[in-house]
Coordinates of C-alpha atoms and ligand atoms in Angstrom, one line a residue:
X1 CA 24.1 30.3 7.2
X2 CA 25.1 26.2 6.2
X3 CA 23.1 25.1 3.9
X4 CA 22.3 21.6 3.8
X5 CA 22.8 19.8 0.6
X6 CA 19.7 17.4 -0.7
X7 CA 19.6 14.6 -2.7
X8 CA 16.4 13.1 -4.0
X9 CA 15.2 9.3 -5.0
X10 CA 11.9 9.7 -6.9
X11 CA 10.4 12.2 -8.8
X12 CA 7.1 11.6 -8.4
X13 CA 4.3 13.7 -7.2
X14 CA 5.6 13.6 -3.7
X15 CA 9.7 14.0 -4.9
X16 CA 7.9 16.9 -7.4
X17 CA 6.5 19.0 -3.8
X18 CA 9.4 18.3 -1.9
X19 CA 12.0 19.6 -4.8
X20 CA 9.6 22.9 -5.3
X21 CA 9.6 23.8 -1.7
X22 CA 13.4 23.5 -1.5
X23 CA 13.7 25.4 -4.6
X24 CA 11.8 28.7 -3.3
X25 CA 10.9 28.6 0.4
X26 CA 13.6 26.6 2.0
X27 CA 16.4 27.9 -0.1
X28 CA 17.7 29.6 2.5
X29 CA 18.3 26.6 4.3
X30 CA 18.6 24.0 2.0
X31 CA 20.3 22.8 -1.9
X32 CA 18.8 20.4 -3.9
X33 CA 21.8 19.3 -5.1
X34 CA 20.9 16.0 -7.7
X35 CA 18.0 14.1 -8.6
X36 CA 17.8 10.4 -9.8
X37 CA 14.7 8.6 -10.9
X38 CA 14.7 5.3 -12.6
X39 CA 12.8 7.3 -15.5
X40 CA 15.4 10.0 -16.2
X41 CA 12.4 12.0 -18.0
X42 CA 10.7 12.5 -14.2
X43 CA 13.8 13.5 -13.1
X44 CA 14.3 16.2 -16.4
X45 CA 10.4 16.8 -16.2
X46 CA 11.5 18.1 -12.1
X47 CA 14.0 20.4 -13.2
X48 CA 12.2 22.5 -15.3
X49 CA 11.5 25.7 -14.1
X50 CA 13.4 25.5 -11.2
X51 CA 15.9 28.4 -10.4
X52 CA 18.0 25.8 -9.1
X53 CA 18.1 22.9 -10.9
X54 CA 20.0 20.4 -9.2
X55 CA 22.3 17.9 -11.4
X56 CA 20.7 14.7 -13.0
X57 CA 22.0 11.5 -11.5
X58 CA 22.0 8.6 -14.4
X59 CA 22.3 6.1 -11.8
X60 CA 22.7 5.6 -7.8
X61 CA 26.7 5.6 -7.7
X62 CA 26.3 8.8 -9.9
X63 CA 24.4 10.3 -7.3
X64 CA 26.0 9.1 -4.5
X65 CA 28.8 10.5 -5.2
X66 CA 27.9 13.9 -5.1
X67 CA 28.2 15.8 -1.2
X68 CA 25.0 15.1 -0.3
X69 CA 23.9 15.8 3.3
X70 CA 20.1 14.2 3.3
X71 CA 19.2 11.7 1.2
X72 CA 15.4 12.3 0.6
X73 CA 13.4 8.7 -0.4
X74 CA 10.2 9.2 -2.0
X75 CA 10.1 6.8 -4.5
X76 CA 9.3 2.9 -3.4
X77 CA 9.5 0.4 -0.9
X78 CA 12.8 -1.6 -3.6
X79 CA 13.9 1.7 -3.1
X80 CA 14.3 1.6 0.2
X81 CA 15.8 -2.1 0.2
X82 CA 18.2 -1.1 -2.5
X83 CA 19.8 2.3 -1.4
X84 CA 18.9 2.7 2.5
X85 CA 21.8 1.1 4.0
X86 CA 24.3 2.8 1.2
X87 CA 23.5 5.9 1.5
X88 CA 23.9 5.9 5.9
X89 CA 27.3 4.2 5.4
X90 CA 28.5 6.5 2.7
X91 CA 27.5 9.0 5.7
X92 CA 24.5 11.3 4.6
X93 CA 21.0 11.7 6.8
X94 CA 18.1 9.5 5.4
X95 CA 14.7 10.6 4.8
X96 CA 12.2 7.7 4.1
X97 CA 8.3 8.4 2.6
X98 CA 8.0 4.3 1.7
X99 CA 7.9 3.7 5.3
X100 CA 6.2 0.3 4.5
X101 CA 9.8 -1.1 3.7
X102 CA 10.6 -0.5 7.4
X103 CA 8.0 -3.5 8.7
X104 CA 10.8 -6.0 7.4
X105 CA 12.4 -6.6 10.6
X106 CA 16.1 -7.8 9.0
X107 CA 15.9 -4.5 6.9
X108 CA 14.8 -1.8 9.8
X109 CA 17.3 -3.7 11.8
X110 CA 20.2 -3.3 9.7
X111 CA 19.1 0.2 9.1
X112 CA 19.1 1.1 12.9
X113 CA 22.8 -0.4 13.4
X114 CA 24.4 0.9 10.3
X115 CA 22.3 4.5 11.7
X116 CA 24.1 4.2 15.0
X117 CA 27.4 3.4 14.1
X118 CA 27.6 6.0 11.1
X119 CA 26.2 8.3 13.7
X120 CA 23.5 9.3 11.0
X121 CA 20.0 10.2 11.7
X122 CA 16.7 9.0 9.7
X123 CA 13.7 10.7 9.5
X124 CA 10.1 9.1 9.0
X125 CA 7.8 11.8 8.1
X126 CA 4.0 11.4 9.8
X127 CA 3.0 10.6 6.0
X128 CA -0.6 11.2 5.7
X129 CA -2.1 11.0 8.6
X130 CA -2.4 12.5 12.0
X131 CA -2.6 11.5 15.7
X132 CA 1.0 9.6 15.6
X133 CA 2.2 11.9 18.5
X134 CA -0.6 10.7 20.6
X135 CA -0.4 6.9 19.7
X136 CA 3.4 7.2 20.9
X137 CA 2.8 8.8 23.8
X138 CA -0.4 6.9 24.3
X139 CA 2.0 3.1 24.2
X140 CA 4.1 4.5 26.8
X141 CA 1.2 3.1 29.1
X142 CA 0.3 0.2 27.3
X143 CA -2.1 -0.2 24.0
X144 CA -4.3 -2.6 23.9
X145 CA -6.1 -2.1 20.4
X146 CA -5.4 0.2 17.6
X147 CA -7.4 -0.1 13.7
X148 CA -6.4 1.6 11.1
X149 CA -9.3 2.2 8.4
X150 CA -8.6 3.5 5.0
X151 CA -11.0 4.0 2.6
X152 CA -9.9 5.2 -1.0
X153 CA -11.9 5.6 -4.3
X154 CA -11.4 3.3 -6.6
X155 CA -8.8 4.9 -8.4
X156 CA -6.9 4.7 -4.6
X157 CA -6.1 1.2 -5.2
X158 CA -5.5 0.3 -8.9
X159 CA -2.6 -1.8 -9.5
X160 CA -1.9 -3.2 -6.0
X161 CA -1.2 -6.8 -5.5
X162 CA -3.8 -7.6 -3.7
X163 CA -6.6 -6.2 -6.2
X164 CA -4.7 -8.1 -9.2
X165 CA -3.7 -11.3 -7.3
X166 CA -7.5 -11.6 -6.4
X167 CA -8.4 -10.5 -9.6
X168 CA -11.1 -7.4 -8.4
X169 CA -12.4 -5.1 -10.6
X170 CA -12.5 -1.9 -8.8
X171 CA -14.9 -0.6 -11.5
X172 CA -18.0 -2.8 -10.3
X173 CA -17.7 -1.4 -7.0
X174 CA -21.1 0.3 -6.8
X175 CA -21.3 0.8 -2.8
X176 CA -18.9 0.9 0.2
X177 CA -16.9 -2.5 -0.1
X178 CA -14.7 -4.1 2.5
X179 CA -12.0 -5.4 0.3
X180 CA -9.3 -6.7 3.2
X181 CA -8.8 -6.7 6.5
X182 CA -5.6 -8.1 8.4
X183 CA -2.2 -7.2 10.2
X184 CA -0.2 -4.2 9.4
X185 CA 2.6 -6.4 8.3
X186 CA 0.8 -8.1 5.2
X187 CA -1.4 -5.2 4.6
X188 CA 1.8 -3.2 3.6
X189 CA 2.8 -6.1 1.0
X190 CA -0.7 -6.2 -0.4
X191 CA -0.9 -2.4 -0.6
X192 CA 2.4 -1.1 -1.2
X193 CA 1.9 2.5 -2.7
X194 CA -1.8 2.6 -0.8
X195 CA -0.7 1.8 3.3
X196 CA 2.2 3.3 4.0
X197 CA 0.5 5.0 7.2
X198 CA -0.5 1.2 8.4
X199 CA 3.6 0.8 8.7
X200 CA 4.2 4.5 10.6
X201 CA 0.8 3.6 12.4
X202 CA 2.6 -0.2 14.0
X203 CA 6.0 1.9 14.4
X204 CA 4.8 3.9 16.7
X205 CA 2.4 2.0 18.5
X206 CA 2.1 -1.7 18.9
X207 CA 3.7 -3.3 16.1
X208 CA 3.0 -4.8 12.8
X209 CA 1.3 -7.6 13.7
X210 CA -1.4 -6.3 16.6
X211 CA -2.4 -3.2 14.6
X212 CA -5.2 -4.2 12.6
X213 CA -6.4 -2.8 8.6
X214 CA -9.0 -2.5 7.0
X215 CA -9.7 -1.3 3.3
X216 CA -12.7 0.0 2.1
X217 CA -13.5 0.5 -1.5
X218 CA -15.9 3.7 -1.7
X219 CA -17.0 4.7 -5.3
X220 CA -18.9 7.6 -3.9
X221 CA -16.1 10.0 -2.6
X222 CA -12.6 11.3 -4.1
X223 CA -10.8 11.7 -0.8
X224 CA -7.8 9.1 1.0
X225 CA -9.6 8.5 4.0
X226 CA -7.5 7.1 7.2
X227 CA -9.2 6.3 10.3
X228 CA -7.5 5.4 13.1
X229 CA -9.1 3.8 16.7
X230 CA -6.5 3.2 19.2
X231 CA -7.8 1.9 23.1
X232 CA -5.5 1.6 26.0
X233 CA -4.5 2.4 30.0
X234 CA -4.9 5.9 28.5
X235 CA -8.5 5.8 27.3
X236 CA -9.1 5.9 23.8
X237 CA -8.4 7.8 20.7
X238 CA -10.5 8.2 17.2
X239 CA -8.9 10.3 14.7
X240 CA -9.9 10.5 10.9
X241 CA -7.9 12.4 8.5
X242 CA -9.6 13.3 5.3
X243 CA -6.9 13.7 2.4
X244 CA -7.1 15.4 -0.8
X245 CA -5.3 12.8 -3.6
X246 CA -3.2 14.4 -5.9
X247 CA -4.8 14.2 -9.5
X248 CA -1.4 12.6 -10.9
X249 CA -1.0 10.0 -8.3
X250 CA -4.5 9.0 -6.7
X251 CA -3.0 6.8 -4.6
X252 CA -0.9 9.7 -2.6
X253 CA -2.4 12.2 -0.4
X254 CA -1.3 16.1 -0.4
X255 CA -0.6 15.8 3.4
X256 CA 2.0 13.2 2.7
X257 CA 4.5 15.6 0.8
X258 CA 3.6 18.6 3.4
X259 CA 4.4 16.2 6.2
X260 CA 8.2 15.8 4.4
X261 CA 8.4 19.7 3.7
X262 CA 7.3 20.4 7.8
X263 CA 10.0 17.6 8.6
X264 CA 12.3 19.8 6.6
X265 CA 11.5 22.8 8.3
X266 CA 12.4 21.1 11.5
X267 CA 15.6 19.8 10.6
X268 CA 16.4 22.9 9.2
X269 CA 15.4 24.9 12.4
X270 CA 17.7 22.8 14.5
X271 CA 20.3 23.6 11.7
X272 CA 19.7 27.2 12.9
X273 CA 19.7 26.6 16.7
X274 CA 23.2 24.1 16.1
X275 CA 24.8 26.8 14.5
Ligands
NAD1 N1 4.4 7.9 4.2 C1 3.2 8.1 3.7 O1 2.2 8.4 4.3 C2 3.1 8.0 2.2 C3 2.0 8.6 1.5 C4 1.9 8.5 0.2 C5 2.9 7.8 -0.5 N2 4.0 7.3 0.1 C6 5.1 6.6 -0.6 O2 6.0 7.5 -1.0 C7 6.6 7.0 -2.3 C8 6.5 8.1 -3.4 O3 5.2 8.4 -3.6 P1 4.7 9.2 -4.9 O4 3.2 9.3 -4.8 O5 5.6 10.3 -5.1 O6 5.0 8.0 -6.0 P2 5.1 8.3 -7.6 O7 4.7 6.9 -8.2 O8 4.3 9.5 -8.0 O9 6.7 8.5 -7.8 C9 7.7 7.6 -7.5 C10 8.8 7.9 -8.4 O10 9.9 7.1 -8.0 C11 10.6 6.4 -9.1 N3 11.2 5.2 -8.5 C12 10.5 4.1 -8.1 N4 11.4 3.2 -7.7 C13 12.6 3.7 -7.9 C14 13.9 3.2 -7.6 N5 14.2 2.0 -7.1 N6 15.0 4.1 -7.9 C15 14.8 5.3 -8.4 N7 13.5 5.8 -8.7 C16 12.5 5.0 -8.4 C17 9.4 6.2 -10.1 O11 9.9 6.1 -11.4 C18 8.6 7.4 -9.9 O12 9.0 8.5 -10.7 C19 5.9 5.7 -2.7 O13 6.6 4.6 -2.2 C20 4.6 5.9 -1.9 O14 4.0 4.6 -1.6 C21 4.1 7.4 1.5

Protein backbone atom coordinates (compact mmCIF):
# COMPACT_ATOMS: atom_id res chain seq x y z
CA UNK A 1 0.00 0.00 0.00
CA UNK A 2 1.48 4.07 -0.68
CA UNK A 3 2.38 5.39 2.18
CA UNK A 4 2.11 8.99 2.57
CA UNK A 5 5.15 10.81 3.68
CA UNK A 6 4.63 13.50 6.78
CA UNK A 7 6.38 16.38 7.68
CA UNK A 8 5.79 18.22 10.91
CA UNK A 9 6.14 22.12 12.06
CA UNK A 10 5.92 22.11 15.83
CA UNK A 11 6.64 19.78 18.33
CA UNK A 12 4.56 20.65 20.84
CA UNK A 13 1.97 18.90 22.82
CA UNK A 14 -0.26 18.74 19.85
CA UNK A 15 2.97 18.00 17.04
CA UNK A 16 4.05 15.32 20.23
CA UNK A 17 0.20 13.31 19.68
CA UNK A 18 0.17 13.66 16.09
CA UNK A 19 3.99 12.20 15.65
CA UNK A 20 3.03 9.10 18.18
CA UNK A 21 -0.04 8.09 16.36
CA UNK A 22 1.79 8.11 13.06
CA UNK A 23 4.54 6.23 14.57
CA UNK A 24 2.33 3.14 15.88
CA UNK A 25 -1.28 3.14 14.64
CA UNK A 26 -1.12 4.82 11.27
CA UNK A 27 2.13 3.38 10.20
CA UNK A 28 0.53 1.48 7.86
CA UNK A 29 -0.53 4.36 6.09
CA UNK A 30 1.67 7.01 6.83
CA UNK A 31 5.83 8.10 7.36
CA UNK A 32 6.82 10.73 9.55
CA UNK A 33 9.45 11.56 7.49
CA UNK A 34 11.28 15.06 9.34
CA UNK A 35 10.50 17.25 12.05
CA UNK A 36 11.50 20.93 12.48
CA UNK A 37 10.79 23.03 15.54
CA UNK A 38 12.37 26.38 16.12
CA UNK A 39 13.79 24.62 19.47
CA UNK A 40 15.67 21.74 17.91
CA UNK A 41 15.50 20.10 21.61
CA UNK A 42 11.39 19.64 21.02
CA UNK A 43 12.08 18.35 17.99
CA UNK A 44 15.11 15.74 19.57
CA UNK A 45 12.78 15.47 22.74
CA UNK A 46 9.92 13.90 19.80
CA UNK A 47 12.07 11.40 18.46
CA UNK A 48 12.85 9.58 21.33
CA UNK A 49 11.41 6.47 21.59
CA UNK A 50 9.93 6.32 18.39
CA UNK A 51 10.56 3.19 16.16
CA UNK A 52 10.66 5.57 13.49
CA UNK A 53 12.32 8.52 14.05
CA UNK A 54 11.90 10.75 11.31
CA UNK A 55 15.08 13.15 10.34
CA UNK A 56 15.67 16.52 12.19
CA UNK A 57 15.16 19.55 10.05
CA UNK A 58 17.64 22.45 11.28
CA UNK A 59 15.71 24.86 9.42
CA UNK A 60 12.58 25.23 6.89
CA UNK A 61 14.57 24.81 3.51
CA UNK A 62 16.19 21.79 5.30
CA UNK A 63 12.91 20.40 5.62
CA UNK A 64 11.47 21.30 2.66
CA UNK A 65 13.53 19.68 0.84
CA UNK A 66 12.87 16.32 1.84
CA UNK A 67 9.66 14.33 -0.27
CA UNK A 68 7.21 15.27 1.86
CA UNK A 69 3.50 14.60 0.94
CA UNK A 70 1.56 16.57 4.00
CA UNK A 71 2.88 19.16 5.62
CA UNK A 72 1.40 19.01 9.20
CA UNK A 73 1.21 22.78 11.04
CA UNK A 74 0.92 22.63 14.62
CA UNK A 75 3.00 25.10 15.81
CA UNK A 76 1.72 29.04 15.58
CA UNK A 77 -0.15 31.38 13.83
CA UNK A 78 3.94 33.14 12.31
CA UNK A 79 3.99 29.74 11.44
CA UNK A 80 1.37 29.72 9.26
CA UNK A 81 2.24 33.25 7.71
CA UNK A 82 5.85 32.08 7.19
CA UNK A 83 5.69 28.58 5.64
CA UNK A 84 1.87 28.12 4.34
CA UNK A 85 2.19 29.39 0.86
CA UNK A 86 5.81 27.53 0.50
CA UNK A 87 5.11 24.57 1.26
CA UNK A 88 1.62 24.42 -1.36
CA UNK A 89 3.87 25.73 -4.16
CA UNK A 90 6.71 23.49 -3.51
CA UNK A 91 3.64 20.97 -4.07
CA UNK A 92 2.87 19.03 -0.73
CA UNK A 93 -0.84 18.90 1.17
CA UNK A 94 -1.16 21.39 4.10
CA UNK A 95 -2.50 20.65 7.36
CA UNK A 96 -3.13 23.73 9.58
CA UNK A 97 -4.03 23.47 13.73
CA UNK A 98 -3.34 27.56 14.05
CA UNK A 99 -6.35 28.08 12.15
CA UNK A 100 -6.54 31.67 13.72
CA UNK A 101 -3.90 32.74 10.99
CA UNK A 102 -6.57 31.98 8.37
CA UNK A 103 -8.99 35.16 9.55
CA UNK A 104 -6.37 37.46 7.70
CA UNK A 105 -8.23 37.76 4.56
CA UNK A 106 -4.81 38.67 2.17
CA UNK A 107 -3.27 35.44 3.83
CA UNK A 108 -6.31 32.77 3.41
CA UNK A 109 -6.63 34.33 0.07
CA UNK A 110 -3.34 33.76 -1.22
CA UNK A 111 -3.56 30.38 0.42
CA UNK A 112 -6.75 29.36 -1.57
CA UNK A 113 -5.10 30.55 -5.09
CA UNK A 114 -1.69 29.21 -4.61
CA UNK A 115 -4.08 25.76 -3.29
CA UNK A 116 -5.92 25.81 -6.57
CA UNK A 117 -3.42 26.26 -8.95
CA UNK A 118 -0.83 23.79 -7.23
CA UNK A 119 -3.79 21.53 -7.25
CA UNK A 120 -2.96 20.92 -3.48
CA UNK A 121 -5.47 20.33 -0.85
CA UNK A 122 -5.53 21.90 2.86
CA UNK A 123 -6.98 20.44 5.67
CA UNK A 124 -8.51 22.42 8.83
CA UNK A 125 -8.96 19.96 11.54
CA UNK A 126 -12.40 20.67 13.74
CA UNK A 127 -9.77 21.68 16.57
CA UNK A 128 -11.42 21.40 19.80
CA UNK A 129 -14.67 21.62 19.50
CA UNK A 130 -17.76 20.13 18.08
CA UNK A 131 -21.00 21.04 16.15
CA UNK A 132 -18.93 22.60 13.02
CA UNK A 133 -20.80 20.09 10.67
CA UNK A 134 -24.04 21.44 11.84
CA UNK A 135 -23.03 25.28 11.72
CA UNK A 136 -22.09 24.55 7.93
CA UNK A 137 -24.90 22.93 7.07
CA UNK A 138 -26.92 25.15 9.30
CA UNK A 139 -25.48 28.66 7.01
CA UNK A 140 -26.60 27.00 3.90
CA UNK A 141 -30.06 28.60 4.99
CA UNK A 142 -28.90 31.66 6.48
CA UNK A 143 -27.44 32.36 10.14
CA UNK A 144 -28.47 34.92 11.93
CA UNK A 145 -26.44 34.76 15.34
CA UNK A 146 -23.73 32.47 16.42
CA UNK A 147 -21.50 33.00 20.17
CA UNK A 148 -18.83 31.34 20.89
CA UNK A 149 -18.14 31.05 24.84
CA UNK A 150 -14.96 29.85 26.19
CA UNK A 151 -14.22 29.63 29.50
CA UNK A 152 -10.63 28.49 30.59
CA UNK A 153 -8.88 28.32 34.15
CA UNK A 154 -6.65 30.63 34.72
CA UNK A 155 -3.72 28.83 33.67
CA UNK A 156 -5.96 28.75 29.98
CA UNK A 157 -4.88 32.24 29.29
CA UNK A 158 -1.40 33.17 30.70
CA UNK A 159 0.66 34.98 28.33
CA UNK A 160 -1.86 36.16 25.81
CA UNK A 161 -1.86 39.72 24.52
CA UNK A 162 -4.75 40.66 25.72
CA UNK A 163 -4.13 39.59 29.58
CA UNK A 164 -0.50 41.41 29.35
CA UNK A 165 -1.59 44.46 27.20
CA UNK A 166 -4.31 45.06 29.94
CA UNK A 167 -2.09 44.18 32.48
CA UNK A 168 -4.65 41.32 34.35
CA UNK A 169 -3.60 39.24 36.85
CA UNK A 170 -5.19 35.98 36.35
CA UNK A 171 -4.19 34.96 39.88
CA UNK A 172 -6.87 37.47 41.57
CA UNK A 173 -9.49 35.95 39.77
CA UNK A 174 -11.57 34.50 42.62
CA UNK A 175 -15.07 33.94 40.71
CA UNK A 176 -16.24 33.53 37.13
CA UNK A 177 -14.93 36.78 35.25
CA UNK A 178 -15.86 38.02 31.94
CA UNK A 179 -12.55 39.16 30.68
CA UNK A 180 -13.57 40.09 26.77
CA UNK A 181 -16.02 39.99 24.61
CA UNK A 182 -15.91 40.99 20.70
CA UNK A 183 -15.63 39.77 17.02
CA UNK A 184 -14.01 36.53 16.02
CA UNK A 185 -11.52 38.50 14.06
CA UNK A 186 -9.75 40.52 17.04
CA UNK A 187 -10.56 37.82 19.47
CA UNK A 188 -7.98 35.57 17.52
CA UNK A 189 -5.26 38.47 17.83
CA UNK A 190 -5.89 38.95 21.44
CA UNK A 191 -5.95 35.17 22.06
CA UNK A 192 -3.66 33.58 19.81
CA UNK A 193 -2.79 30.11 21.35
CA UNK A 194 -6.40 30.28 23.47
CA UNK A 195 -9.21 30.89 20.31
CA UNK A 196 -8.30 29.10 17.64
CA UNK A 197 -11.91 27.42 17.48
CA UNK A 198 -13.43 31.22 17.32
CA UNK A 199 -11.46 31.30 13.75
CA UNK A 200 -12.82 27.49 12.50
CA UNK A 201 -16.20 28.59 14.30
CA UNK A 202 -16.46 32.25 11.56
CA UNK A 203 -15.03 29.73 8.69
CA UNK A 204 -17.67 27.84 8.68
CA UNK A 205 -20.43 29.95 9.58
CA UNK A 206 -20.84 33.60 9.27
CA UNK A 207 -17.54 35.15 9.26
CA UNK A 208 -15.17 36.76 11.47
CA UNK A 209 -16.76 39.74 12.14
CA UNK A 210 -20.66 38.55 12.93
CA UNK A 211 -19.51 35.66 15.18
CA UNK A 212 -19.32 36.95 18.52
CA UNK A 213 -16.65 35.83 21.74
CA UNK A 214 -16.66 35.79 24.86
CA UNK A 215 -13.94 34.75 27.55
CA UNK A 216 -14.59 33.78 30.77
CA UNK A 217 -11.98 33.47 33.44
CA UNK A 218 -13.15 30.49 35.91
CA UNK A 219 -10.77 29.77 38.84
CA UNK A 220 -13.03 26.96 39.95
CA UNK A 221 -12.67 24.30 37.12
CA UNK A 222 -9.55 22.67 35.08
CA UNK A 223 -11.43 22.06 31.87
CA UNK A 224 -11.27 24.34 28.12
CA UNK A 225 -14.75 25.00 27.97
CA UNK A 226 -16.30 26.09 24.45
CA UNK A 227 -19.83 26.91 24.12
CA UNK A 228 -21.28 27.64 21.08
CA UNK A 229 -25.07 29.26 20.38
CA UNK A 230 -25.83 29.57 16.82
CA UNK A 231 -29.77 30.86 15.72
CA UNK A 232 -30.94 30.82 12.17
CA UNK A 233 -33.86 29.84 9.22
CA UNK A 234 -32.84 26.43 10.73
CA UNK A 235 -33.81 26.88 14.41
CA UNK A 236 -31.10 26.98 16.75
CA UNK A 237 -28.24 25.03 18.03
CA UNK A 238 -26.37 25.00 21.66
CA UNK A 239 -23.47 22.83 21.88
CA UNK A 240 -20.84 22.81 24.77
CA UNK A 241 -17.75 20.81 24.50
CA UNK A 242 -15.96 20.19 27.80
CA UNK A 243 -12.05 19.62 27.09
CA UNK A 244 -9.51 18.06 29.09
CA UNK A 245 -6.11 20.53 28.91
CA UNK A 246 -3.11 18.82 28.41
CA UNK A 247 -0.93 19.25 31.73
CA UNK A 248 2.16 20.58 29.49
CA UNK A 249 0.22 23.09 27.53
CA UNK A 250 -2.99 24.29 29.52
CA UNK A 251 -3.90 26.30 26.89
CA UNK A 252 -4.49 23.20 24.31
CA UNK A 253 -7.24 20.80 24.70
CA UNK A 254 -6.80 16.79 24.10
CA UNK A 255 -9.60 16.85 21.44
CA UNK A 256 -7.57 19.28 19.40
CA UNK A 257 -4.68 16.67 18.55
CA UNK A 258 -7.45 13.72 18.19
CA UNK A 259 -9.32 15.93 15.80
CA UNK A 260 -5.74 16.10 13.59
CA UNK A 261 -5.17 12.20 14.11
CA UNK A 262 -9.22 11.41 12.96
CA UNK A 263 -8.40 13.96 9.92
CA UNK A 264 -5.51 11.58 9.25
CA UNK A 265 -7.42 8.67 9.34
CA UNK A 266 -9.63 10.16 6.72
CA UNK A 267 -7.13 11.24 4.42
CA UNK A 268 -5.58 8.09 4.72
CA UNK A 269 -8.89 6.12 4.12
CA UNK A 270 -9.39 7.85 0.85
CA UNK A 271 -5.65 6.93 0.23
CA UNK A 272 -7.10 3.35 0.45
CA UNK A 273 -10.26 3.85 -1.66
CA UNK A 274 -7.87 6.00 -4.52
CA UNK A 275 -5.71 3.20 -4.77
N1 LIG B 1 -7.46 24.28 16.07
C1 LIG B 1 -7.61 24.18 17.38
O1 LIG B 1 -8.70 23.97 17.91
C2 LIG B 1 -6.41 24.32 18.26
C3 LIG B 1 -6.48 23.92 19.60
C4 LIG B 1 -5.35 24.05 20.37
C5 LIG B 1 -4.19 24.61 19.85
N2 LIG B 1 -4.16 25.03 18.56
C6 LIG B 1 -2.97 25.66 17.97
O2 LIG B 1 -2.10 24.66 17.47
C7 LIG B 1 -0.73 25.11 17.57
C8 LIG B 1 0.11 24.09 18.33
O3 LIG B 1 -0.43 23.94 19.64
P1 LIG B 1 0.42 23.25 20.80
O4 LIG B 1 -0.48 23.21 21.98
O5 LIG B 1 1.04 22.00 20.33
O6 LIG B 1 1.53 24.37 21.06
P2 LIG B 1 2.92 24.20 21.83
O7 LIG B 1 3.27 25.56 22.32
O8 LIG B 1 2.86 23.09 22.82
O9 LIG B 1 3.93 23.78 20.66
C9 LIG B 1 4.21 24.60 19.56
C10 LIG B 1 5.62 24.27 19.07
O10 LIG B 1 5.83 24.93 17.83
C11 LIG B 1 7.10 25.57 17.84
N3 LIG B 1 7.03 26.72 16.95
C12 LIG B 1 6.35 27.87 17.15
N4 LIG B 1 6.49 28.69 16.11
C13 LIG B 1 7.27 28.05 15.22
C14 LIG B 1 7.77 28.38 13.92
N5 LIG B 1 7.53 29.58 13.35
N6 LIG B 1 8.55 27.46 13.28
C15 LIG B 1 8.82 26.27 13.85
N7 LIG B 1 8.38 25.91 15.08
C16 LIG B 1 7.62 26.78 15.75
C17 LIG B 1 7.37 25.93 19.30
O11 LIG B 1 8.75 26.03 19.55
C18 LIG B 1 6.72 24.75 20.04
O12 LIG B 1 7.63 23.70 20.28
C19 LIG B 1 -0.79 26.48 18.31
O13 LIG B 1 -0.76 27.54 17.37
C20 LIG B 1 -2.13 26.43 19.00
O14 LIG B 1 -2.66 27.73 19.22
C21 LIG B 1 -5.24 24.88 17.75
Amino acid sequence: MKKLNVGLIGCGVIGTIIAEAIDKDLSDRFSLITVFDLLPEKAQKICEGMSYPPKISQNFRDFLNHPIDLVIEAASQRAVHMYGVKVLESGKDLMIMSVGALLDDGLLNELENVAREYRRHIYIPSGAIAGLDAIKAASLAGLSKVTLTTTKPPRGLKGAPYIEQRHIDLEKISEPTLIYEGRAEEAVRFFPQNVNVAASLSLAGIGKEKTWVRIIVDPNISENIHEIKAEGKFGNLVCKTENLPFPENPKTSYLAALSAIKTLEEIGRELVIGT
